[in-house]
Amino acid sequence: RVTRAATAKKERIWDFGVIPYEIDGNFSGLHKALFKQAMRHWENYTCIKFVERNPIDHPNYIVFTERQCGCCSFVGKRGNGPQAISIGKNCDKFGIVVHELGHVVGFWHEHTRPDRENHVVIEKNNIMQGQEYNFNKLTEDEVNSLGLPYDYDSIMHYARNTFSKGTYLDTIFPIEMPTRKRPEIGQRLRLSEGDIAQANLLYKCAKCGRTFQENSAAFTSPSYYSNQPPNEPERCEWRITATHGERIVLNITDLDIYKSNNCRSDYLEIRDGYWHKSPILGKFCGSGKVNDLIKSTGSRMLLTYTTTFRQANMRGFAASYEAVCGGSVNLESGGRLESPNYPMDYLPNKECIWKITVPKDYQVALKFQSFEVENHDNCVYDYVEVRDGDSADSRVIGVFCGYKIPPDMRSTTNKMFVKFVSDGSVQKAGFSATFMKEVDECEHMDHGCEHECINTLGGYECACYIGYELHSDKKSCENACGGTLKQPNGTILSPSFPNEYPILKECVWEIIAPPQHKITLNFTHFELEGNTFYQASECEYDSVTIYSKITEDNLKKHGVFCGTKLPGSITSESNTLRVEFKSDKTIQKSGFAAIYSTDVDECAVNNGGCQHECKNTLGSYVCSCHNGYTLQDNGHDCKEGGCKYEVTTPNGQIFSPNYPDYYPPKKDCIWHFTTTPGHRI
């Protein structure tokens, strides 16, 4: 039995096994769901608790962010405030996040143990230049001996070719033993049995009890069904975790615990939260059934069962619980709602109703971070319904399903009604949303905006009419280039064209056509600072950005352009096209010239009668179907086909099913390419 690569420094152990966290706002809802799934994986097998940071209780915490290191984390608790856990572009996989959280918990890489030579060989000649430090051996002062064997299966172990100069060059060789096959290393699927045992030892987890993440369960004390009394006093811990927006209802169906004064020595204690500082919901001893159901106010509950030698020959207790979604939510600031079992698939045949109330004179604002609910054109199966008030009769703000994140929304009063419904067929990952109290600063405050005040969640910002630009004071407006163009055709020129445009200019043109018309824009001259890549990251100096204005709050970007290559022809997706030009204070060029024209959009009314896609053409229109569907003989309707394609054309493109919308789940698609003999593809 040999040491494992856990930290030996006591100050790096997280107090009470509680690891507070925050997530940077630049991560998508899918990323946040992935992080939560990885944290739940650690919680499920250990007594470690990952909780959203509360500034009062949690001075030290981790922040999910993205750093230059890509995938990296400090080992254990640093102890001086926030510490980063970096999840870069290629790190956003379940197993990799679980691995990085292992560092947070306090684990070094398995191969860095002081006596690794008994288990692996490091091939230094195959290590990529500059990465040698990742294979340094640690000292006994840094690694704690927990009496556990070397774990080739650990999620903290490098793979055989990690940081290798070439894919087929190994950097770590497990030592061959005549009595066993050479083990595989570097799995990133799940915690190993050794990882679980080590974490429970490191954090001195109770030897009995467990973590519950299911919607419901029944459980008993260890000796409940045994005729043999325990040999020693017991201390067990059960941690019940539901999702945000759910409460836990506990039913103690049988109680047989030695009765001491005030249940001082032997007892079952229940707390409304995740740790010893949480409020006590009840402390029980004696015999009989607890008649009252015990309900949490949040999504966590902690049960501690403590006995002494007096408990011999007594059963202990039996209990069951259920996570109940919905309810009334009264908050001073904000909170979170999640579908049952999030981020895993929600449960069938659920109906959850939340009635959210914030203080008077405020509104309720709701913002979805992730959203994946069974799709249907009319949302008749699974859906989220939001109403402006606190009853099922209040005005409907929206009914949502599918894969697109709903827009931010707010109530007109201090109440909001949110309802989630699932049927018995298809289950998806569900949703996660935050809500907060919101006030319309534009209506209730002296905002000081000269032209327009735009209310935002948690604040406001000033804006100017077309033809004006915001002054540096962010409130007043001054004359600017650009303007509103309503003629059926015309020209747009950069400032001073054909001479060089001035520095530090921001111009906005809005071309507005009549309803049910579209606008086509063609550039005849184009010369801006920058290269010819049409990406925002490559046009950081001077640029032209073009949007279709779908609604006042919804702009769909066509592209960002710079350099000297003429952009292709652009057709709006609505009757308003927005062109934005900006220049910095360095290099000036001759700018651009463009002409525009308008045309009737037959697709604007009832999608031209097309079931899926309607493409406007000059003076007419054409219907088409999403990938995986075929157009019927009437030229308008689509019928779902298989997902197998025979491709014989000499060149072209292929698309995922339903492109450009989200592809459906559980599809198995095959493209079979065939060319004439003597040719390759």
XYZ file of C-alpha atoms in Angstrom:
681
model
C 0.000 0.000 0.000
C 1.484 3.341 -1.014
C 0.724 7.039 -0.908
C -1.507 8.814 -3.398
C -1.136 12.276 -4.852
C -3.373 14.238 -2.464
C -2.239 17.507 -0.936
C -0.397 17.219 2.370
C -1.021 20.863 3.293
C -3.948 21.130 5.700
C -4.569 24.777 4.816
C -5.468 23.697 1.278
C -8.413 21.594 2.448
C -11.744 23.399 1.946
C -13.452 24.138 5.276
C -16.262 21.675 6.071
C -15.949 20.233 2.548
C -17.784 23.259 1.110
C -16.436 24.657 -2.181
C -18.217 27.905 -3.174
C -18.197 28.833 -6.850
C -19.011 31.555 -9.364
C -19.185 31.256 -13.167
C -17.982 33.996 -15.523
C -20.734 35.548 -17.599
C -18.960 34.769 -20.890
C -19.864 31.059 -20.629
C -22.970 29.801 -22.420
C -25.862 28.058 -20.726
C -24.603 24.724 -22.067
C -21.225 25.339 -20.436
C -22.873 26.191 -17.126
C -24.921 22.995 -17.318
C -21.724 21.020 -17.992
C -19.962 22.571 -14.982
C -22.923 21.765 -12.755
C -23.062 18.199 -14.040
C -19.365 17.733 -13.193
C -19.832 19.218 -9.711
C -22.834 16.959 -9.090
C -20.642 13.981 -10.081
C -18.187 14.830 -7.287
C -21.027 15.449 -4.824
C -22.721 12.161 -5.660
C -19.816 10.028 -4.420
C -18.345 12.188 -1.630
C -19.377 14.562 1.154
C -17.976 17.551 -0.771
C -20.528 20.287 -1.484
C -20.240 22.757 -4.382
C -22.454 25.757 -3.589
C -23.106 29.097 -5.231
C -21.014 31.691 -3.468
C -22.531 33.851 -0.740
C -20.141 36.792 -0.042
C -20.994 36.790 3.673
C -20.244 33.097 4.274
C -17.645 32.412 1.582
C -14.538 34.628 1.467
C -12.673 31.941 -0.495
C -14.199 30.534 -3.673
C -13.479 29.273 -7.185
C -14.352 31.107 -10.401
C -14.984 29.193 -13.626
C -13.202 31.304 -16.220
C -10.927 31.058 -19.244
C -7.199 31.751 -18.946
C -4.260 31.430 -21.331
C -3.312 28.104 -19.722
C -6.448 26.520 -21.245
C -7.263 23.798 -18.697
C -5.730 24.509 -15.297
C -6.507 25.016 -11.630
C -4.800 25.651 -8.311
C -4.505 22.502 -6.181
C -6.801 22.807 -3.176
C -7.872 26.041 -1.493
C -5.565 29.006 -2.057
C -7.085 30.951 0.830
C -6.847 34.561 -0.357
C -10.199 35.103 -2.038
C -11.191 34.065 -5.561
C -9.148 31.466 -7.436
C -9.510 30.506 -11.087
C -10.487 27.177 -12.565
C -9.781 27.704 -16.249
C -11.943 25.836 -18.768
C -10.610 26.788 -22.207
C -11.859 25.987 -25.694
C -10.880 22.325 -25.809
C -11.510 21.673 -22.116
C -15.301 21.808 -22.224
C -15.788 18.056 -21.869
C -17.372 16.361 -18.868
C -14.335 14.263 -17.923
C -11.915 17.177 -18.273
C -14.036 19.401 -16.020
C -14.253 16.576 -13.448
C -10.438 16.310 -13.674
C -9.918 20.051 -13.114
C -12.331 19.966 -10.181
C -10.121 17.206 -8.778
C -7.319 19.775 -8.554
C -9.711 22.160 -6.792
C -10.579 19.421 -4.287
C -6.873 18.959 -3.534
C -5.491 16.291 -5.889
C -2.227 16.482 -7.785
C -1.727 14.373 -10.892
C -1.341 10.723 -9.956
C 1.957 10.320 -11.821
C 3.669 13.075 -9.754
C 3.856 10.964 -6.546
C 7.274 10.785 -4.877
C 7.670 7.026 -5.491
C 6.176 6.871 -8.974
C 9.190 4.910 -10.258
C 7.571 1.784 -8.809
C 4.566 2.232 -11.100
C 5.361 4.271 -14.229
C 8.299 5.292 -16.399
C 8.503 8.871 -17.702
C 9.967 9.050 -21.226
C 11.426 12.564 -21.085
C 12.721 12.495 -24.675
C 9.138 12.294 -25.979
C 7.800 15.264 -23.988
C 6.868 18.406 -25.921
C 9.333 21.246 -25.407
C 8.249 23.577 -22.613
C 5.936 21.013 -20.973
C 8.535 19.101 -18.986
C 7.413 20.713 -15.703
C 4.114 18.805 -15.901
C 6.061 15.599 -15.235
C 8.023 16.830 -12.208
C 7.997 14.520 -9.207
C 6.548 15.974 -5.994
C 8.067 15.734 -2.537
C 6.594 14.017 0.497
C 5.956 17.466 2.002
C 3.454 18.117 -0.798
C 1.781 14.698 -1.021
C -0.242 13.157 1.793
C -0.100 9.439 2.594
C -3.655 8.127 2.890
C -2.876 4.424 2.791
C -4.325 3.915 -0.679
C -2.581 2.188 -3.602
C -1.426 3.814 -6.836
C -4.465 4.224 -9.065
C -3.876 3.755 -12.800
C -7.631 4.238 -13.288
C -7.712 7.644 -11.574
C -9.276 10.525 -13.483
C -6.235 12.491 -12.265
C -3.792 10.273 -14.202
C -2.244 11.486 -17.470
C -2.763 9.419 -20.610
C 0.167 7.595 -22.214
C 0.798 10.324 -24.814
C -0.085 13.488 -22.853
C 2.135 16.415 -23.984
C 3.828 14.121 -26.486
C 5.905 15.344 -29.430
C 3.851 12.998 -31.609
C 0.584 11.094 -31.295
C 2.318 7.714 -31.353
C 5.099 8.647 -28.923
C 4.339 7.741 -25.302
C 5.401 10.032 -22.467
C 4.301 7.671 -19.642
C 4.693 3.879 -19.587
C 2.959 1.827 -16.865
C 5.494 -0.688 -15.598
C 4.783 -4.228 -16.785
C 4.146 -6.869 -14.163
C 4.303 -10.606 -14.927
C 1.088 -11.172 -12.948
C -1.111 -8.668 -14.786
C -1.768 -6.976 -18.091
C -0.252 -3.519 -18.546
C -2.990 -1.149 -17.302
C -4.675 1.569 -19.332
C -4.196 5.121 -18.045
C -5.723 8.544 -18.620
C -9.476 7.816 -18.601
C -11.717 10.896 -18.532
C -15.105 9.238 -18.038
C -15.764 9.184 -14.288
C -14.210 9.156 -10.848
C -12.476 5.869 -10.105
C -13.084 3.872 -6.942
C -9.708 5.102 -5.744
C -10.605 8.751 -6.435
C -13.799 8.359 -4.411
C -12.072 6.605 -1.507
C -9.286 9.186 -1.435
C -11.645 12.179 -1.424
C -13.728 10.681 1.387
C -10.587 10.131 3.450
C -9.159 13.562 2.678
C -12.348 15.300 3.820
C -13.067 12.896 6.704
C -16.506 12.039 5.329
C -18.887 10.055 7.527
C -18.534 6.314 6.976
C -22.286 5.833 6.582
C -24.935 7.774 4.728
C -24.720 9.068 1.169
C -25.683 11.844 -1.260
C -29.128 11.714 -2.864
C -29.733 13.506 -6.172
C -32.783 11.530 -7.290
C -36.279 12.977 -7.371
C -37.324 10.649 -4.523
C -35.852 7.871 -2.387
C -36.320 5.862 0.805
C -33.491 5.100 3.247
C -32.787 3.832 6.756
C -30.110 3.985 9.412
C -27.361 1.344 8.880
C -28.547 -1.170 11.491
C -32.296 -0.738 10.907
C -32.803 -4.196 9.397
C -29.974 -5.864 11.312
C -30.270 -7.921 14.464
C -26.650 -7.140 15.227
C -26.164 -3.840 17.089
C -23.280 -1.649 15.874
C -19.925 -2.353 17.519
C -19.220 1.326 18.067
C -21.032 4.672 18.096
C -22.159 5.820 14.657
C -22.201 9.146 12.888
C -23.923 9.109 9.513
C -24.718 11.900 7.082
C -27.279 12.035 4.270
C -27.114 14.945 1.857
C -30.227 15.516 -0.279
C -29.816 17.804 -3.282
C -32.650 18.935 -5.545
C -32.546 21.540 -8.307
C -33.152 25.278 -7.910
C -36.864 25.937 -7.675
C -37.521 22.622 -5.916
C -38.128 21.951 -2.223
C -37.552 18.716 -0.317
C -40.374 17.053 1.624
C -39.104 14.490 4.174
C -41.271 11.843 5.811
C -39.825 10.025 8.854
C -41.876 6.828 8.767
C -40.309 5.109 11.801
C -38.212 6.306 14.726
C -36.479 4.153 17.355
C -33.578 6.142 18.844
C -32.447 6.150 22.481
C -34.212 9.039 24.202
C -31.885 11.364 26.067
C -32.585 14.749 27.643
C -33.200 17.196 24.738
C -31.916 14.454 22.404
C -28.405 15.367 23.505
C -26.553 12.079 22.973
C -28.427 10.027 20.355
C -30.459 11.813 17.698
C -31.443 12.447 14.098
C -30.855 16.108 13.198
C -32.254 17.727 10.054
C -31.003 21.043 8.685
C -32.460 23.319 6.026
C -29.367 23.567 3.830
C -26.023 21.965 3.130
C -23.894 22.445 6.280
C -23.784 22.829 10.063
C -24.623 26.566 9.874
C -27.964 25.919 8.167
C -31.144 26.365 10.268
C -32.361 23.290 12.169
C -35.676 21.885 10.934
C -35.868 19.263 13.658
C -33.948 17.092 16.119
C -35.513 13.735 16.972
C -35.079 10.827 19.390
C -37.391 8.362 21.103
C -39.796 5.938 19.445
C -42.790 6.193 17.137
C -43.627 7.957 13.892
C -43.016 11.634 13.209
C -46.431 12.778 12.056
C -45.472 16.089 10.493
C -43.750 16.246 7.132
C -40.483 18.180 7.195
C -40.047 20.677 4.357
C -36.986 22.574 3.226
C -37.163 26.181 2.072
C -34.469 25.622 -0.552
C -33.058 22.838 -2.683
C -30.812 21.141 -0.090
C -31.325 19.219 3.139
C -28.762 17.711 5.534
C -29.506 14.783 7.873
C -27.049 13.810 10.622
C -27.540 10.602 12.621
C -25.462 10.345 15.811
C -25.553 7.427 18.271
C -23.679 6.171 21.334
C -23.456 2.722 22.948
C -26.947 3.401 24.385
C -28.439 2.839 20.923
C -27.678 -0.903 21.041
C -30.655 -3.114 20.148
C -32.642 -0.158 18.785
C -33.590 0.140 15.109
C -32.720 3.757 14.382
C -34.998 5.307 11.774
C -36.601 4.914 8.355
C -37.438 7.840 6.086
C -38.358 8.811 2.557
C -38.275 12.080 0.674
C -39.567 13.670 -2.506
C -38.347 16.747 -4.363
C -41.345 18.962 -5.095
C -41.113 21.626 -7.776
C -42.913 24.949 -7.829
C -44.304 27.043 -5.011
C -44.365 30.673 -3.948
C -41.051 32.507 -4.081
C -40.740 35.781 -2.146
C -37.329 37.367 -2.468
C -35.696 40.697 -1.770
C -33.081 40.333 -4.491
C -33.013 37.372 -6.899
C -32.850 33.640 -7.341
C -32.737 30.755 -9.779
C -35.239 28.367 -11.351
C -34.384 25.043 -12.954
C -36.370 22.225 -14.478
C -36.600 19.099 -12.284
C -33.384 17.022 -12.374
C -31.446 19.736 -14.261
C -28.856 19.497 -15.856
C -29.891 15.887 -16.501
C -33.079 15.134 -18.464
C -36.206 16.362 -16.738
C -38.784 13.866 -15.507
C -41.928 12.859 -17.442
C -45.425 14.046 -16.542
C -44.320 16.977 -14.385
C -46.112 20.248 -13.770
C -44.261 22.935 -11.846
C -45.741 26.350 -11.064
C -43.669 29.108 -9.515
C -45.288 32.321 -8.291
C -42.516 34.881 -7.928
C -43.020 38.044 -5.881
C -40.504 40.859 -5.383
C -40.924 44.016 -3.256
C -43.568 46.554 -4.218
C -42.584 49.153 -6.855
C -40.297 46.596 -8.531
C -40.824 44.292 -11.495
C -39.755 40.660 -11.901
C -37.071 40.100 -14.552
C -36.445 36.595 -15.930
C -33.342 35.569 -17.876
C -32.733 32.055 -19.251
C -29.154 30.731 -19.297
C -29.859 27.402 -21.003
C -32.937 25.954 -22.655
C -33.665 22.534 -24.175
C -37.303 21.457 -24.092
C -39.035 19.004 -26.452
C -39.735 20.910 -29.656
C -43.080 21.433 -31.378
C -44.335 24.249 -33.594
C -47.122 25.034 -31.108
C -45.377 23.788 -27.921
C -48.184 21.304 -27.169
C -46.020 18.629 -25.492
C -43.424 20.113 -23.117
C -43.217 23.857 -22.543
C -42.428 26.796 -20.260
C -45.206 29.361 -19.865
C -44.552 32.828 -18.426
C -47.379 35.142 -17.322
C -47.457 38.766 -16.199
C -48.979 38.285 -12.749
C -49.409 35.571 -10.144
C -52.229 33.447 -11.568
C -53.005 31.140 -14.470
C -55.348 33.837 -15.816
C -52.711 36.590 -15.999
C -51.585 37.945 -19.360
C -49.302 35.543 -21.234
C -45.802 36.917 -21.841
C -44.736 33.850 -23.794
C -44.896 30.066 -24.197
C -41.547 28.475 -25.081
C -40.157 25.108 -26.190
C -37.353 23.856 -28.448
C -33.677 24.701 -28.241
C -33.434 28.482 -28.616
C -32.985 30.496 -25.438
C -36.088 32.672 -24.872
C -35.573 36.450 -24.772
C -35.148 38.299 -21.484
C -38.546 39.236 -20.097
C -40.020 41.309 -17.294
C -43.392 41.703 -15.650
C -45.302 44.978 -15.418
C -46.019 44.406 -11.708
C -44.081 42.833 -8.848
C -45.403 39.345 -9.642
C -44.644 36.700 -12.266
C -46.160 33.270 -12.946
C -43.850 30.590 -14.424
C -45.156 27.151 -15.377
C -43.216 24.127 -16.659
C -45.043 21.119 -18.123
C -43.655 17.815 -19.452
C -45.622 14.943 -20.962
C -44.853 11.230 -20.834
C -42.866 10.885 -24.059
C -39.616 12.742 -24.798
C -37.410 14.219 -22.067
C -34.670 16.811 -22.603
C -32.058 18.604 -20.492
C -34.550 21.315 -19.512
C -33.745 24.875 -18.529
C -31.922 27.088 -16.084
C -33.007 30.669 -15.464
C -32.293 33.491 -13.056
C -34.811 36.011 -11.822
C -34.296 39.326 -10.068
C -36.122 42.401 -8.925
C -36.099 45.035 -11.622
C -37.103 48.683 -11.798
C -37.584 50.712 -14.976
C -34.991 53.417 -14.394
C -36.166 55.187 -17.548
C -39.620 55.673 -16.056
C -38.916 56.194 -12.380
C -35.592 58.044 -12.355
C -34.181 61.294 -13.662
C -31.987 59.417 -16.130
C -30.671 62.506 -17.940
C -30.763 60.977 -21.454
C -31.212 63.685 -24.099
C -32.942 61.499 -26.708
C -33.813 57.957 -25.628
C -33.486 55.960 -22.425
C -33.237 52.177 -22.819
C -34.030 50.113 -19.752
C -31.749 47.108 -19.227
C -31.810 44.349 -16.627
C -30.283 45.975 -13.570
C -29.686 49.399 -15.130
C -30.220 51.631 -18.143
C -28.329 53.257 -21.004
C -28.852 56.301 -23.198
C -29.227 56.199 -26.985
C -29.566 58.752 -29.779
C -31.858 59.073 -32.776
C -30.517 58.021 -36.168
C -28.211 60.760 -37.460
C -26.885 61.559 -34.000
C -24.261 59.953 -31.803
C -23.806 59.702 -28.063
C -21.491 62.255 -26.489
C -18.636 61.091 -24.269
C -20.786 61.984 -21.250
C -22.995 58.992 -22.298
C -26.145 61.113 -21.959
C -26.236 63.951 -24.515
C -26.370 63.551 -28.325
C -24.579 65.360 -31.166
C -24.776 65.370 -34.963
C -23.297 62.337 -36.651
C -22.890 60.744 -40.033
C -25.463 58.193 -41.088
C -29.214 58.649 -40.957
C -32.530 57.094 -41.919
C -33.048 56.250 -45.623
C -36.581 55.546 -46.888
C -36.161 55.928 -50.662
C -36.703 52.690 -52.660
C -33.077 52.823 -53.830
C -30.010 54.906 -53.124
C -26.342 55.130 -52.185
C -24.364 54.979 -48.935
C -20.888 56.521 -48.733
C -18.344 56.534 -45.932
C -17.536 60.013 -44.509
C -15.402 62.153 -46.915
C -15.575 59.502 -49.676
C -13.652 59.186 -52.006
C -11.108 60.860 -49.722
C -9.870 59.173 -46.565
C -12.441 58.842 -43.807
C -11.703 60.717 -40.528
C -10.526 59.068 -37.315
C -12.768 58.039 -34.429
C -16.017 58.093 -36.383
C -19.107 56.023 -35.696
C -21.889 56.143 -38.304
C -25.217 54.332 -38.428
C -27.508 54.140 -41.460
C -30.924 52.525 -41.289
C -32.527 51.704 -44.641
C -36.273 51.273 -44.125
C -38.430 49.714 -46.839
C -42.239 49.378 -46.792
C -43.678 46.373 -44.907
C -43.300 43.008 -46.686
C -40.269 44.272 -48.621
C -36.604 43.330 -48.406
C -33.451 45.329 -49.116
C -30.430 44.248 -51.160
C -27.094 45.997 -50.572
C -24.131 45.820 -52.993
C -20.727 47.408 -52.379
C -19.041 49.051 -55.378
C -15.894 50.162 -53.530
C -14.361 48.911 -50.282
C -11.067 49.874 -48.600
C -10.789 49.843 -44.806
C -7.918 49.314 -42.399
C -7.522 45.628 -41.597
C -7.219 42.362 -43.478
C -9.819 40.682 -45.649
C -11.096 38.202 -43.051
C -14.751 38.744 -42.309
C -14.558 38.059 -38.593
C -15.065 40.467 -35.730
C -11.769 39.348 -34.177
C -9.922 40.284 -37.389
C -11.642 43.691 -37.795
C -10.693 45.234 -34.474
C -9.591 48.598 -35.926
C -11.958 49.934 -38.619
C -15.034 48.006 -39.735
C -18.458 47.934 -41.372
C -21.074 45.811 -39.582
C -24.406 44.984 -41.220
C -27.573 43.830 -39.458
C -31.151 43.017 -40.311
C -33.373 44.772 -37.790
C -35.994 42.147 -36.943
C -37.538 44.170 -34.081
C -36.416 47.148 -32.006
C -34.550 44.807 -29.666
C -33.522 42.093 -32.122
C -30.688 42.654 -34.608
C -29.454 39.740 -36.747
C -25.855 40.200 -37.862
C -24.941 39.540 -41.504
C -21.231 40.129 -40.994
C -18.328 42.349 -39.971
C -16.151 43.575 -42.866
C -12.765 45.249 -43.271
C -9.753 45.145 -45.609
C -9.983 45.580 -49.382
C -12.127 42.668 -50.570
C -15.627 43.632 -51.721
C -18.264 42.009 -49.467
C -20.800 39.897 -51.309
C -24.353 40.971 -51.985
C -26.428 41.172 -48.788
C -30.220 40.817 -48.609
C -32.049 41.806 -45.442
C -34.255 39.409 -43.495
C -36.737 42.161 -42.655
C -37.756 45.515 -44.085
C -34.958 47.340 -42.223
C -31.220 47.039 -42.900
C -28.757 48.633 -40.468
C -25.214 49.582 -41.564
C -22.671 50.577 -38.895
C -19.244 52.074 -39.659
C -16.508 52.760 -37.118
C -12.914 53.957 -37.368
C -10.159 54.131 -34.777
C -7.483 56.798 -34.353
C -4.678 55.216 -36.408
C -4.804 54.441 -40.158
C -7.387 55.906 -42.568
C -8.359 54.557 -45.995
C -10.687 55.669 -48.792
C -13.679 53.903 -47.214
C -16.623 52.436 -49.078
C -19.472 53.074 -51.491
C -22.599 50.930 -51.717
C -25.921 50.959 -53.552
C -29.176 49.520 -52.280
C -32.558 48.597 -53.738
C -35.856 47.252 -52.375
C -38.099 44.414 -53.567
C -41.451 42.931 -52.507
C -40.937 39.934 -50.192
C -43.514 37.286 -51.028
C -42.234 35.245 -48.080
C -43.247 37.920 -45.575
C -46.914 36.863 -45.540
C -47.575 33.390 -44.099
C -44.041 32.329 -45.105
C -45.212 32.338 -48.735
C -47.270 29.246 -47.901
C -44.040 27.246 -47.475
C -44.000 24.749 -44.615
C -40.261 25.161 -43.908
C -38.120 27.658 -45.813
C -39.245 30.417 -48.148
C -36.531 32.122 -50.202
C -37.389 35.433 -51.784
C -36.191 35.921 -55.368
C -36.456 38.949 -57.589
C -40.175 39.147 -58.336
C -40.969 35.672 -56.974
C -40.101 33.085 -54.293
C -39.034 29.424 -53.861
C -39.927 26.929 -51.103
C -37.378 24.489 -49.681
C -37.187 21.998 -46.826
C -34.842 21.467 -43.912
C -32.246 18.751 -44.283
C -33.879 15.378 -43.681
C -37.135 16.462 -45.355
C -38.272 16.392 -48.978
C -40.401 18.904 -50.878
C -43.814 17.608 -51.944
C -45.217 17.922 -55.471
C -47.242 21.011 -54.537
C -43.959 22.881 -54.082
C -44.863 24.038 -50.560
C -45.178 21.123 -48.114
C -42.343 19.055 -46.608
C -42.315 15.437 -45.516
C -39.820 13.963 -43.079
C -37.520 11.428 -44.675
C -34.706 9.313 -43.393
C -31.242 10.605 -42.723
C -29.366 8.715 -45.440
C -28.154 10.547 -48.532
C -26.684 9.343 -51.807
C -24.443 12.115 -53.145
C -23.371 11.889 -56.806
C -22.829 15.529 -57.787
C -19.218 16.517 -58.613
C -19.130 19.171 -55.863
C -21.375 20.836 -53.298
C -22.173 21.163 -49.607
C -23.751 18.912 -46.982
C -25.701 20.069 -43.934
C -26.672 18.589 -40.587
C -30.396 17.770 -40.193
C -32.667 20.812 -39.870
C -29.777 23.231 -40.596
C -29.564 26.186 -39.969
C -31.782 25.458 -36.958
C -30.640 23.136 -34.171
C -30.286 19.519 -35.256
C -32.792 17.116 -33.613
C -31.614 14.638 -30.958
C -30.947 10.939 -31.518
C -30.358 11.151 -35.269
C -28.080 8.697 -37.065
C -27.142 10.141 -40.463
C -25.097 8.729 -43.343
C -23.822 10.500 -46.452
C -22.647 8.110 -49.179
C -20.506 9.795 -51.835
C -20.099 8.118 -55.228
C -17.964 9.371 -58.104
C -17.034 8.011 -61.498
C -14.198 5.453 -61.675
C -10.775 7.042 -61.721
C -11.824 9.966 -59.524
C -11.346 10.641 -55.825
C -13.469 12.694 -53.443
